[in-house]
Amino acid sequence: MLAGELYDGFDTELLQERQRARRILREYNNSCPEEVERRATLLQELFSRKPGDVWIEPPFLCDYGSNIYLGSGVFINANCVILDCHEVYIGKGTLLAPGVQIYAAYHPTDPELRKTGRELAAPVRIGHNVWIGGGAIICPGVSIGDDTTIGAGSVVVKDIPSRVVAAGNPCRVLRKIAASPGEHNERCG
């Protein structure tokens, strides 16, 4: 799976790992906002390491958790989904608006191969200080550069460079970001 080769998503070990994640996520998503320490402990268990200074607003869903790497200061708003069948890196200070979906998993386009039930996965890399607007979809194998803004509802199917505003379906670069921060205040998400 992590090698980017065809794999059986119903393999016993993978099923057990997804069940482990579902159990943790059920507890996390049903926790009270005041239970800050409990939530931090659950995230540490989900990600198999201390995720640092991050905030994930429930409900949140993922496949495994163990393939997600979050930088400090990451904020993930409600109803986000990360299919982490491969590594998903989200850089420090990155903000995900409600309903963002990040997919590392995909299926073969060949219908005969797809019938076998085998799947594929490719890593997703999101840089530092990225803002991803509500309802955006980030597809397998995509990289998004530092300091970039992805507009709400975008479908990102190819790499997006650093310091740009990009939006649409498919997502495309609309403009470069001005050299000094704060020169433009776009409403993209």
C-alpha atoms as one frame of an Amber mdcrd trajectory, in Angstrom:
protein
   0.000   0.000   0.000   2.671   2.501   1.061   4.856   1.425  -1.859   2.207
   2.704  -4.283   1.497  -0.797  -5.574  -1.828  -2.611  -5.872  -3.030  -3.896
  -2.501  -6.020  -5.682  -1.002  -7.968  -3.164   1.100  -9.726  -6.059   2.852
  -6.500  -7.599   4.095  -6.974  -8.707   7.727  -4.221  -6.445   9.082  -5.598
  -3.404   7.230  -9.140  -4.138   8.432  -7.896  -4.309  12.025  -6.022  -1.013
  11.650  -9.129   0.709  10.234 -11.238  -0.704  13.070  -8.712   0.680  15.576
  -8.993   4.120  13.946 -12.818   3.949  13.918 -12.873   3.153  17.638 -10.620
   6.107  18.466 -12.529   8.427  16.142 -15.869   7.423  17.678 -14.540   8.464
  21.095 -12.962  11.645  19.727 -16.021  12.727  17.735 -18.310  12.109  20.730
 -16.085  13.945  23.226 -17.092  17.273  24.744 -15.266  20.474  23.770 -14.124
  20.877  27.396 -12.294  17.520  27.300  -9.107  19.031  25.873  -6.714  16.561
  27.529  -8.814  13.536  26.541  -8.957  14.751  22.948  -5.177  15.259  22.883
  -4.644  11.724  24.206  -6.998  10.264  21.594  -5.226  12.116  18.768  -1.868
  10.872  20.005  -3.232   7.325  19.942  -4.782   7.814  16.491  -1.656   9.272
  14.913   0.715   6.932  16.805   2.750   9.961  17.879   2.180  13.308  19.523
   0.730  15.505  16.768   1.876  18.721  18.469  -0.123  21.914  18.716  -3.011
  21.019  16.391  -6.761  21.469  16.567  -9.188  19.083  14.889 -12.836  20.060
  15.129 -15.145  17.015  15.297 -16.479  15.239  13.429 -13.298  14.059  11.729
 -12.781  10.844   9.740  -9.720   9.034   8.426  -8.774   5.482   7.424  -5.795
   4.767   9.673  -4.415   7.947  11.258  -0.956   6.382  11.386  -0.144   7.716
   7.900  -1.087  11.336   8.704   1.687  13.774   9.651   0.610  17.173  10.985
   2.846  20.173  11.585   2.343  22.442  14.578  -0.490  24.931  14.407  -2.565
  22.888  11.943  -6.320  23.552  12.183  -8.776  21.056  10.681 -12.381  22.218
  10.788 -15.513  20.057  11.099 -16.466  17.324   8.634 -13.010  16.842   7.121
 -12.058  13.421   5.743  -8.542  12.106   5.122  -8.190   8.754   3.349  -4.647
   8.011   4.482  -3.904   4.776   2.641  -0.590   6.437   1.900   1.291   9.192
   3.718  -0.486  12.541   4.050   1.729  15.448   5.148   0.134  18.712   6.254
   2.648  21.460   7.029   2.727  23.768  10.032   0.162  26.540  10.242  -2.073
  25.035   7.550  -5.833  25.618   7.825  -8.523  23.297   6.449 -12.043  24.753
   6.232 -15.123  22.579   6.865 -15.684  19.606   4.596 -12.207  19.387   3.063
 -11.466  15.913   1.717  -7.952  14.574   1.171  -7.685  11.320  -0.736  -4.499
   9.266  -0.904  -6.548   6.230  -2.044  -7.763   5.501  -5.552  -8.920   2.602
  -7.710  -7.654   1.241 -11.041  -9.352   2.672 -14.113  -9.150  -0.713 -15.867
 -12.546  -2.302 -15.058 -11.164  -5.870 -15.088  -8.431  -4.967 -12.619 -10.913
  -2.992 -10.505 -13.126  -6.121 -10.234 -10.308  -7.848  -8.343 -10.908  -5.443
  -5.447  -7.306  -4.314  -5.370  -6.652  -0.623  -4.769  -3.866   1.934  -5.143
  -2.606   4.870  -3.082  -0.280   7.838  -3.593   1.079  10.344  -1.054  -0.373
  13.819  -0.571   1.842  16.696   0.543   0.456  20.034   1.685   2.998  22.719
   2.550   3.264  25.167   5.430   0.780  28.003   5.947  -1.671  26.749   3.328
  -5.347  27.680   3.453  -7.767  25.182   1.876 -11.315  26.481   1.463 -14.489
  24.628   2.382 -15.457  21.534   0.454 -12.199  21.322  -1.499 -11.039  17.892
  -2.627  -7.327  17.045  -2.754  -6.665  14.009  -4.978  -4.003  11.263  -4.647
  -0.402  12.120  -5.462  -0.908  15.901  -5.279   1.502  18.381  -3.696   0.516
  21.914  -2.680   3.311  24.426  -2.036   3.821  26.672   0.985   1.729  29.822
   1.548  -0.866  28.840  -1.062  -4.629  29.380  -0.932  -6.985  26.813  -2.477
 -10.474  28.194  -3.105 -13.628  26.647  -1.688 -15.063  23.769  -3.706 -11.877
  23.235  -5.720 -10.842  19.808  -6.990  -7.042  19.611  -6.917  -5.898  16.962
  -9.409  -2.344  18.181 -10.074   0.448  19.879  -8.136  -0.044  23.515  -7.135
   3.073  25.668  -6.539   3.926  27.821  -3.522   2.562  31.346  -2.967  -0.406
  31.252  -5.338  -4.179  31.496  -5.203  -5.731  28.544  -7.025  -9.346  27.492
  -7.460 -11.792  25.645  -9.672 -12.615  22.201 -10.968 -10.064  21.236 -11.973
  -8.108  23.563  -9.704  -5.817  25.982 -11.540  -3.570  28.855 -10.520  -5.415
  32.170 -10.670  -2.566  34.429  -9.601   0.660  34.637  -7.632   0.510  36.009
  -4.105   2.007  39.475  -3.615   5.518  39.632  -2.177   4.513  41.262   1.094
   1.892  39.549   3.254  -1.418  41.341   3.623  -1.364  43.213   0.293  -4.414
  41.280  -0.857  -7.240  39.869   1.191  -8.904  37.267  -1.016 -12.196  35.624
  -0.110 -11.535  32.126  -1.389 -12.814  29.940   1.370
